[in-house]
Short mmCIF file of C-alpha atoms and ligand atoms in Angstrom, two decimals:
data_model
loop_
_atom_site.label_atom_id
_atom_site.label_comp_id
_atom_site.label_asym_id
_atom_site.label_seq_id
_atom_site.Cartn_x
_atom_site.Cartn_y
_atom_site.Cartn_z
CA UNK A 1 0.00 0.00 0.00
CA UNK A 2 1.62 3.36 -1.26
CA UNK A 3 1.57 5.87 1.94
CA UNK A 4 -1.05 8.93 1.02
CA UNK A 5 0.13 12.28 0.00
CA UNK A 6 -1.60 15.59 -0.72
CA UNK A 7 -2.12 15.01 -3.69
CA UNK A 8 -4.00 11.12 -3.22
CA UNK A 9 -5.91 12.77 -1.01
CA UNK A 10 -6.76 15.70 -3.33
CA UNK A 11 -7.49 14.16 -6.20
CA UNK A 12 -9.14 10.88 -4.43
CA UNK A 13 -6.24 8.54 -6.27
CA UNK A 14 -4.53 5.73 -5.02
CA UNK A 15 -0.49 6.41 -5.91
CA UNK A 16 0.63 10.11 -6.35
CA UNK A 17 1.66 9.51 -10.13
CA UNK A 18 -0.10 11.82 -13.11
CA UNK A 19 0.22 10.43 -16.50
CA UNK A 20 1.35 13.76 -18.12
CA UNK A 21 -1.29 15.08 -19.91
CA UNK A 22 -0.17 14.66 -23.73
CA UNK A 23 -1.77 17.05 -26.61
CA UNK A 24 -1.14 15.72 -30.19
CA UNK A 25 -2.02 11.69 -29.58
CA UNK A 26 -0.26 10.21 -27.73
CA UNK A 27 -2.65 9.76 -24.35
CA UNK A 28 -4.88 7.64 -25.81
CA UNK A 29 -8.19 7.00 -23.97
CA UNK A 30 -6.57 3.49 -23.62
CA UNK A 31 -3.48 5.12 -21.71
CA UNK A 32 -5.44 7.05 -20.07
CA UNK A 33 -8.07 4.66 -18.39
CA UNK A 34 -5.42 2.23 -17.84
CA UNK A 35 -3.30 4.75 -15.76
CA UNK A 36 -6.10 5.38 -13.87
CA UNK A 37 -7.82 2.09 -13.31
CA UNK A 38 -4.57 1.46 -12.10
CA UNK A 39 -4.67 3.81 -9.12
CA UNK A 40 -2.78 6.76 -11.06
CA UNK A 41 -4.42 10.27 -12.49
CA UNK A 42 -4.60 9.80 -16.17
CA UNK A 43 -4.86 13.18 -18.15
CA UNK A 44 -6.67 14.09 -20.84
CA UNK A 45 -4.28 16.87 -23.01
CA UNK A 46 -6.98 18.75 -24.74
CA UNK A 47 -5.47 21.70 -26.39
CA UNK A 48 -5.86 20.98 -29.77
CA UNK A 49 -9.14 19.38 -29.29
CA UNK A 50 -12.75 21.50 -30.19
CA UNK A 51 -15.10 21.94 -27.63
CA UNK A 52 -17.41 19.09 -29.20
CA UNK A 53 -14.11 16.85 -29.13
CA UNK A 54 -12.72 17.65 -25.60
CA UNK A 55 -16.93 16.52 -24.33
CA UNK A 56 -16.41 13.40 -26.57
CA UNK A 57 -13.38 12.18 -25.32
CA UNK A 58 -14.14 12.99 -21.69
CA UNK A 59 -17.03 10.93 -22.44
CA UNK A 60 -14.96 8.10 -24.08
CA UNK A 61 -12.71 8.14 -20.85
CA UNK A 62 -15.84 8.16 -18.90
CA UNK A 63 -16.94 4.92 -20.66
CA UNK A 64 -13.91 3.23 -19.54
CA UNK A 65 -12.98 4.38 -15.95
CA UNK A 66 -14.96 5.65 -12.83
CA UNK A 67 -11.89 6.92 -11.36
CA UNK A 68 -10.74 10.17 -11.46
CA UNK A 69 -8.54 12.02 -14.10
CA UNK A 70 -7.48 15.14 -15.34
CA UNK A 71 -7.80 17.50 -18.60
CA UNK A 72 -5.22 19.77 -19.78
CA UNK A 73 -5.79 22.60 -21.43
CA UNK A 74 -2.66 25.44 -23.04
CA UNK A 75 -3.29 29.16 -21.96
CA UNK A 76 -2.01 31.86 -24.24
CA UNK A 77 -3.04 34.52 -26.38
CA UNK A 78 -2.73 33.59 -30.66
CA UNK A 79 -0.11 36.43 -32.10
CA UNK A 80 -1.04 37.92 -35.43
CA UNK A 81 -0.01 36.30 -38.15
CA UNK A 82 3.10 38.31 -40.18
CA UNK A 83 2.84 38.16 -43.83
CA UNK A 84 6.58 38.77 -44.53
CA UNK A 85 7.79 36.29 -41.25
CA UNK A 86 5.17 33.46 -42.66
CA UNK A 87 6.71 33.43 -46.34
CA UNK A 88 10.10 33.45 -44.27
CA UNK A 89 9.47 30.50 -42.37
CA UNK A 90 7.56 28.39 -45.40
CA UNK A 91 10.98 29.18 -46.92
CA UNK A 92 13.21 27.71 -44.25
CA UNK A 93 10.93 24.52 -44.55
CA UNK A 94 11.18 24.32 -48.61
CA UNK A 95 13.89 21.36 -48.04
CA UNK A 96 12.21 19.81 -45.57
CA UNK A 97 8.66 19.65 -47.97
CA UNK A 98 11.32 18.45 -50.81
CA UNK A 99 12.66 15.34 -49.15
CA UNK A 100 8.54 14.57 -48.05
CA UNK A 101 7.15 15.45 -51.24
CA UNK A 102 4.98 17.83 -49.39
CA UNK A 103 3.46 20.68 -51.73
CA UNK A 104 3.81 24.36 -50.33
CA UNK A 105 0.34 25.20 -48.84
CA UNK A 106 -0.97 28.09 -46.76
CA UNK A 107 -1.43 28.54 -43.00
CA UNK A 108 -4.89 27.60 -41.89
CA UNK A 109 -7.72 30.16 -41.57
CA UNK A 110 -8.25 28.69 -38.30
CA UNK A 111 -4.62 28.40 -35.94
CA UNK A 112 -5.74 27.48 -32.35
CA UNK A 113 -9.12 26.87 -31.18
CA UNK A 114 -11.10 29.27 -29.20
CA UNK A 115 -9.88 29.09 -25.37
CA UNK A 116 -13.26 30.49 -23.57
CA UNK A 117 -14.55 27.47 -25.17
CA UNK A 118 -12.38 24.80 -24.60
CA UNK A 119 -12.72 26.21 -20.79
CA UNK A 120 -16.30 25.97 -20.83
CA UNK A 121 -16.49 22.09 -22.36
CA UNK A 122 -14.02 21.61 -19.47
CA UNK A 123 -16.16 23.07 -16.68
CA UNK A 124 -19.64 21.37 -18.26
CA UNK A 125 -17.78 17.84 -18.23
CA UNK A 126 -16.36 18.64 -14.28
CA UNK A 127 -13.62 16.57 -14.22
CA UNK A 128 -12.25 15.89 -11.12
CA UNK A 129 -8.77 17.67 -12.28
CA UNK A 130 -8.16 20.15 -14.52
CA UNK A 131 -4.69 21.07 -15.60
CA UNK A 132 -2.98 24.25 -17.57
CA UNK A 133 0.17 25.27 -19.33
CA UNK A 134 2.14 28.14 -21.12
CA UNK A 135 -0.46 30.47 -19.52
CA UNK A 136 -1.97 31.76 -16.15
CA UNK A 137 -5.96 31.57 -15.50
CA UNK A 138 -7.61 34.68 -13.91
CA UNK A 139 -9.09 34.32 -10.26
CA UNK A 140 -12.45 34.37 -12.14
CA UNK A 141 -11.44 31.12 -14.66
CA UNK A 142 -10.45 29.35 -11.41
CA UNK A 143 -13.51 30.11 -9.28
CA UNK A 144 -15.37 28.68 -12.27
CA UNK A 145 -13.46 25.50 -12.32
CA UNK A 146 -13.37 25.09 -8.27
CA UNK A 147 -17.29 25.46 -8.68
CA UNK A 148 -18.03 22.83 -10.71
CA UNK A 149 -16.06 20.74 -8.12
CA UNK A 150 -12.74 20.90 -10.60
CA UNK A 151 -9.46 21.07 -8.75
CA UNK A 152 -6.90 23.29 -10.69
CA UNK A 153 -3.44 22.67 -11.48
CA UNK A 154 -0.79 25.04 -12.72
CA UNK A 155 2.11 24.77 -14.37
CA UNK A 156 5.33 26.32 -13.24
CA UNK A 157 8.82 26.52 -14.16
CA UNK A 158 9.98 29.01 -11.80
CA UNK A 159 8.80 30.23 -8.08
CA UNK A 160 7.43 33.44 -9.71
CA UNK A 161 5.02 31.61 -11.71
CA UNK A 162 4.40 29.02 -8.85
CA UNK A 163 3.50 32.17 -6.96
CA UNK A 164 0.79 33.61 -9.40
CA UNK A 165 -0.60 30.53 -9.95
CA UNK A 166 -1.68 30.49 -5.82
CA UNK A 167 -2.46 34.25 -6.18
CA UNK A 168 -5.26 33.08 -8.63
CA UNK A 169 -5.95 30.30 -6.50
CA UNK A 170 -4.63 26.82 -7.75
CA UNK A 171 -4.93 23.76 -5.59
CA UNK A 172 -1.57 22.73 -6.71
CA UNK A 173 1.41 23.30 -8.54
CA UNK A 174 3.23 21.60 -11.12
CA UNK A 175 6.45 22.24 -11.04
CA UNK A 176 8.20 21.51 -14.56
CA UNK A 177 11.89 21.11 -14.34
CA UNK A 178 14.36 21.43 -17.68
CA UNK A 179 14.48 18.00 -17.60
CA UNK A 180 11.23 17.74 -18.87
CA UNK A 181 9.92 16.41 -22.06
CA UNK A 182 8.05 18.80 -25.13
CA UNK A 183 6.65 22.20 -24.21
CA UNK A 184 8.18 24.26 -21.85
CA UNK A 185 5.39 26.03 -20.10
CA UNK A 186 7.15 29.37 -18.90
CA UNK A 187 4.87 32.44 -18.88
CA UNK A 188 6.97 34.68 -16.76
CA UNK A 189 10.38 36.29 -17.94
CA UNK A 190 13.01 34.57 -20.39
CA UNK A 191 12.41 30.60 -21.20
CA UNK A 192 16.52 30.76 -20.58
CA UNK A 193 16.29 31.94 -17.11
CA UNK A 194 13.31 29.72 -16.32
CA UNK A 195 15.53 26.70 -17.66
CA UNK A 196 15.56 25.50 -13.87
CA UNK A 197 16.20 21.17 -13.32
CA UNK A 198 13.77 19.65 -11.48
CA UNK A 199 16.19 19.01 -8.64
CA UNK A 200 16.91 22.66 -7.67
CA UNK A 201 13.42 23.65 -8.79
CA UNK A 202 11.07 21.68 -6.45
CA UNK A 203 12.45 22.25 -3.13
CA UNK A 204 12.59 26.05 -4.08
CA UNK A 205 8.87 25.68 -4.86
CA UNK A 206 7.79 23.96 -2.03
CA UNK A 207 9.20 26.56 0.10
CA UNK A 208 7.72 29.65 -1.39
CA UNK A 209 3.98 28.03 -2.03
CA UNK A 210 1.34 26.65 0.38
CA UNK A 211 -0.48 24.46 -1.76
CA UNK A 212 0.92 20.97 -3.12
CA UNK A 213 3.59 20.77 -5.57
CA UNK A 214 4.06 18.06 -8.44
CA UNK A 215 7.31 17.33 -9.24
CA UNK A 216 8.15 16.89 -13.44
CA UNK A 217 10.76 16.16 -15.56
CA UNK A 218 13.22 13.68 -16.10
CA UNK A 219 11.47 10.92 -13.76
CA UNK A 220 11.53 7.49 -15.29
CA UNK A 221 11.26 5.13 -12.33
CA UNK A 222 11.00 4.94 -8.69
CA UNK A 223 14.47 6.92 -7.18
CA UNK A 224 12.93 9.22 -9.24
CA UNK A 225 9.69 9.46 -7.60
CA UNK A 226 11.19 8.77 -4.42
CA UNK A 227 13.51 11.99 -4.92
CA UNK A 228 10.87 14.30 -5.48
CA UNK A 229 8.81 13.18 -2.62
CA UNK A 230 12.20 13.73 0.00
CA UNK A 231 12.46 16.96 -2.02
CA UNK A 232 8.65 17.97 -0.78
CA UNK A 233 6.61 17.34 -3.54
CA UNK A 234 3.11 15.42 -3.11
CA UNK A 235 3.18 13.62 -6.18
CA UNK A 236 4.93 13.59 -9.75
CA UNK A 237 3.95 13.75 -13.34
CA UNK A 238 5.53 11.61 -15.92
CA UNK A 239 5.26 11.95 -19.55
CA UNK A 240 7.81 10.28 -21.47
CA UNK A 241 7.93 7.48 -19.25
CA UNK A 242 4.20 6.99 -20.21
CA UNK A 243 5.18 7.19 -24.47
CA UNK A 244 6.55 3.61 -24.96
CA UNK A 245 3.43 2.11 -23.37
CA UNK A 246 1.46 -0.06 -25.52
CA UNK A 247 -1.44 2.14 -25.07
CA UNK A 248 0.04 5.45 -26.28
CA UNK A 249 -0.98 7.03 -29.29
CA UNK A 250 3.13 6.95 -29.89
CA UNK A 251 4.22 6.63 -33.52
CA UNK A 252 6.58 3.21 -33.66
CA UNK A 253 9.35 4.95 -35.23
CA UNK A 254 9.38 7.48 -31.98
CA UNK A 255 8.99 4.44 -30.15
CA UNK A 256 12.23 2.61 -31.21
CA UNK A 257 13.79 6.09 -31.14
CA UNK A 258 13.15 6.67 -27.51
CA UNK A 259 14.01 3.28 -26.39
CA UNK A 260 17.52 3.83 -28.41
CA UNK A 261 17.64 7.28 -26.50
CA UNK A 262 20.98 8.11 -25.19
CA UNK A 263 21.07 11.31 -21.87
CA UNK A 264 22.68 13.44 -24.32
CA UNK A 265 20.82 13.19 -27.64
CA UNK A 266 17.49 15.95 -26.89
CA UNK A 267 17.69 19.52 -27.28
CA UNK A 268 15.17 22.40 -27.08
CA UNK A 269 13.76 24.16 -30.18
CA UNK A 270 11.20 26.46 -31.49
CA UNK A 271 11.56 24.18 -34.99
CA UNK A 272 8.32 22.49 -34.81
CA UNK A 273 5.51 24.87 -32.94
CA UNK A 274 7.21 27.71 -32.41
CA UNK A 275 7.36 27.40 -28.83
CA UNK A 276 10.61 26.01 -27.03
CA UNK A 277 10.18 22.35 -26.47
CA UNK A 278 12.57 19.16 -25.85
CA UNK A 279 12.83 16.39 -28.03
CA UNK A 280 15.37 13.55 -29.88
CA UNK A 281 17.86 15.71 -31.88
CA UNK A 282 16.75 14.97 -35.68
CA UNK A 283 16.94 15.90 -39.28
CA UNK A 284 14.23 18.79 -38.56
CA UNK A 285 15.61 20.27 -35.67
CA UNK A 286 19.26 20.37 -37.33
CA UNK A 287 17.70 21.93 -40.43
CA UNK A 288 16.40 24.66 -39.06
CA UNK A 289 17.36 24.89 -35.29
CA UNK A 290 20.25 27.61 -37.07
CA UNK A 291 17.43 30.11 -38.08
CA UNK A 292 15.48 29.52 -34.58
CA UNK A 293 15.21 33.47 -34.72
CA UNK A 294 13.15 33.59 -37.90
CA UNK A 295 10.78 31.03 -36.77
CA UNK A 296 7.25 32.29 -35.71
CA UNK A 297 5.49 31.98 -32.45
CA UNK A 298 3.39 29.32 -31.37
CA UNK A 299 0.76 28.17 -32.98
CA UNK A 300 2.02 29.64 -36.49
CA UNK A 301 4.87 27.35 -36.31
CA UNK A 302 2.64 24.24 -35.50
CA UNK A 303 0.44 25.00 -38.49
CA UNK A 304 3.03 25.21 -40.62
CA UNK A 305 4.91 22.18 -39.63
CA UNK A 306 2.19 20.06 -39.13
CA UNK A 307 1.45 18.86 -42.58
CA UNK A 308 5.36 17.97 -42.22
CA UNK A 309 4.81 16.06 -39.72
CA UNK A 310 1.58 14.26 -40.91
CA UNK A 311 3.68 13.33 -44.27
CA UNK A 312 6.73 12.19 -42.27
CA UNK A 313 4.46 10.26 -39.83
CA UNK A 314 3.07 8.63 -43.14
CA UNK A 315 5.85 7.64 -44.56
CA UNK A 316 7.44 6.65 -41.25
CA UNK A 317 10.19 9.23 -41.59
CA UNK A 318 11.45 9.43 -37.93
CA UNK A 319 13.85 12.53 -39.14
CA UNK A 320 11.42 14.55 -39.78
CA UNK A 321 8.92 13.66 -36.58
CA UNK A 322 8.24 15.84 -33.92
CA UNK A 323 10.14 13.20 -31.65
CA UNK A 324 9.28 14.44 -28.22
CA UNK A 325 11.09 13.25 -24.82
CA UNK A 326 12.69 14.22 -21.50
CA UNK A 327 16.21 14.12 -20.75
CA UNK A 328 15.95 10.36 -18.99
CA UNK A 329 14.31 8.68 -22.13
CA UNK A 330 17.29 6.19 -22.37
CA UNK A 331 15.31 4.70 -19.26
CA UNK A 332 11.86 4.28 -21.54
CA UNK A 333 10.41 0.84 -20.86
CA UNK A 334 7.95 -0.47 -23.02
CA UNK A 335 5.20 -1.93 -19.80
CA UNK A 336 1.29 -1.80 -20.37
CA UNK A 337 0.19 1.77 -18.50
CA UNK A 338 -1.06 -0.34 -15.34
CA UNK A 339 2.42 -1.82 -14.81
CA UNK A 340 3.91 0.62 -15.10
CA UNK A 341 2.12 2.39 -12.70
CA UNK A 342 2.44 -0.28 -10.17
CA UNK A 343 6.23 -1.08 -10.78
CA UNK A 344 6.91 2.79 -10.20
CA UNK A 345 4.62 2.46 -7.19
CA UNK A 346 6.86 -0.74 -5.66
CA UNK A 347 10.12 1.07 -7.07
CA UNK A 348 9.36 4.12 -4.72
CA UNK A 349 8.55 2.22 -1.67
CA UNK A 350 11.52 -0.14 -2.25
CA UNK A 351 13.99 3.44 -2.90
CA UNK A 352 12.07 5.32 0.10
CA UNK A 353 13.16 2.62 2.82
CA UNK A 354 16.91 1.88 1.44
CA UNK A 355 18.01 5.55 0.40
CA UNK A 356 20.38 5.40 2.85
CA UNK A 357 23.54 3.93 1.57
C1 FMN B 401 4.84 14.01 -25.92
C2 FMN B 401 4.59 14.97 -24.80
C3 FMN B 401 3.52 15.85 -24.91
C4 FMN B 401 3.24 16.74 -23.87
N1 FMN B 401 2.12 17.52 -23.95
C5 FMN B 401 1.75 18.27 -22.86
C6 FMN B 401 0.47 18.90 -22.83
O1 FMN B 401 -0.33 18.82 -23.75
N2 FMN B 401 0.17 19.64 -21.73
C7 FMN B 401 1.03 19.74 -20.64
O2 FMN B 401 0.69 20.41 -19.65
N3 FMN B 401 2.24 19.13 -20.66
C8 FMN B 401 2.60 18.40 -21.73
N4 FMN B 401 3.80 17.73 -21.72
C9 FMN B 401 4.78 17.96 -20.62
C10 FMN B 401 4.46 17.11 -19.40
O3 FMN B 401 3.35 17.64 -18.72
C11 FMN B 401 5.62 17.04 -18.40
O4 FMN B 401 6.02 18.32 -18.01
C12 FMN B 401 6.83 16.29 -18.93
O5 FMN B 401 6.45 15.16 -19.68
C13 FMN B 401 7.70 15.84 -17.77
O6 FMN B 401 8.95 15.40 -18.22
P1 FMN B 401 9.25 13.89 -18.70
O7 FMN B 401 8.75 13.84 -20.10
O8 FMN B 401 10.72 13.79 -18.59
O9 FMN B 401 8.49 12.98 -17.80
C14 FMN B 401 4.10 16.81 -22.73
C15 FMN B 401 5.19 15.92 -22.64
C16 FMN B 401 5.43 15.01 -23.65
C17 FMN B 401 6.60 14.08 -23.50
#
């Protein structure tokens, strides 16, 4: 039996482990319900999903778990478009659309969905957690969610933004160490100053907040978990950990690549949304990781790239895929979601009583 922490207790789950939430495919309703069937908090990562698809797949979850989970949603404000800065960019991607095949086409009338939206399929479903990233809710978008019985987490990757997240009232924090896998979710000053590991980050966090902290990035097994709970936290999220599962949405060719991951093969671009994010050094990222300047925000980026993506996915072109992952990948193994969850769950207990040595 896994002693309770905060965030068990919170969240009304059995072991203190959140399946990162992971927009794009890979947390499958499969992954998802497994995770938490298995006594975990499975999330939901909704951002690119409509309104009508966030209620569907909470209700496809619903269909296959009575346990609680969370939905994740990204907070920012869509830039205007540059006429000059989009030919730019289609033009830094011309080799990349040679070697696919891919003909040049035009961003998208429609970039991101609409956010007030999303929020409000979120607070009609009421999950029992609901998660954020890149951005900051207002007092009055929390209130909302606490009211429909919604517990809100916020991401931080520094103590300022751990602090405005419980100015605008968050029931916990997750703290997201440079360790971490994709999307960085800084909000507050310069991604390079907010580049803080996840083993200097959480104890800071834990001191200067009230509420629970989640420890993420870079944890692959139990020390891991262990680590961050000596280090304060309540509970940990893991997202790459979660990508070699059966159950994940994970292309195969990412697959092999993350279980032939070496500690010092990811980097962090803006090459495929826009937005600084860590993932397997590849083809793409060499490309046009040079011109990173020229590339436009997030999501103009991600519409660009992503018929890119789609053609290399395809054609199972792992150079050219968006090949996500934390700094620990190399440790990737490739258990069904619930034994995972349970092997992390007897790894912690085992690394809790014999850390001593
Ligand atoms: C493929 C992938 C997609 C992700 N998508 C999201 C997302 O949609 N929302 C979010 O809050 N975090 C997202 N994250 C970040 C995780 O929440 C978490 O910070 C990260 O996975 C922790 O580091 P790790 O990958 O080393 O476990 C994603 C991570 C990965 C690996």
């Amino acid at each position: 039996m896994f002693p309770h922490t905060a965030l068990t207790k919170l969240a009304g789950i059995e072991v203190p482990i959140i399946q990162a939430p992971m927009a794009g495919g890979a947390a499958t309703p499969e992954l998802i319900a497994a995770v938490c069937n298995a006594g975990g908090l499975g999330s939901f990562g909704a951002a690119y999903s409509s309104p009508q698809a966030i209620h569907d797949g909470i209700a496809d979850i619903k269909s296959r778990t009575d346990k609680p989970f969370n939905v994740n949603l990204f907070v920012f404000d869509p830039p205007k478009p540059d006429s000059q800065q989009i030919a730019r960019a289609l033009e830094l991607l011309q080799p990349i659309r040679d070697a696919l095949n891919v003909p040049r086409g035009d961003l998208p009338h429609k970039l991101a969905e609409d956010f007030a939206a999303q929020l409000d399929a979120v607070i009609a479903a009421k999950p029992r957690v609901a998660s954020f990233t890149f951005g900051i809710l207002s007092r009055e978008q929390v209130d909302g969610l606490k009211a429909a019985g919604t517990l809100v987490i916020g991401t931080a990757t520094s103590v300022a933004e751990a602090r405005a997240w419980e100015a605008v009232g968050a029931d916990m924090i997750c703290a997201q160490g440079s360790e971490a896998g994709a999307h960085r979710g800084t909000f507050l000053g310069s991604f390079e100053a907010s580049m803080v590991g996840t083993m200097a980050l959480v104890p800071q966090v834990v001191d200067a907040v009230r509420v629970p902290v989640i420890a993420a990035g870079g944890i692959m097994d139990g020390r891991g978990i262990a680590a961050a709970l000596v280090l304060g936290a309540a509970g940990v999220q893991l997202g790459t950990a979660f990508l070699t599962s059966p159950e994940a949405g994970t292309h195969p060719a990412w697959k092999a690549a993350l279980r032939n991951a070496r500690d010092d093969q990811t980097l962090i671009t803006r090459a495929f949304s826009g937005r600084h994010a860590r993932g397997l050094v590849n083809e793409f990222m060499r490309t046009l990781n040079p011109q990173q300047h020229e590339i436009p925000a997030f999501p103009i980026q991600n519409a660009l790239t992503g018929p890119l993506r789609q053609a290399a996915a395809k054609a199972n072109r792992p150079e050219y895929l968006a090949l996500w992952a934390g700094q620990a990948a190399s440790m990737s193994r490739s258990l069904p979601a619930a034994q995972l969850v349970s092997r992390l769950a007897e790894e912690t207990v085992t690394a809790l009583q014999s850390s001593c040595r």
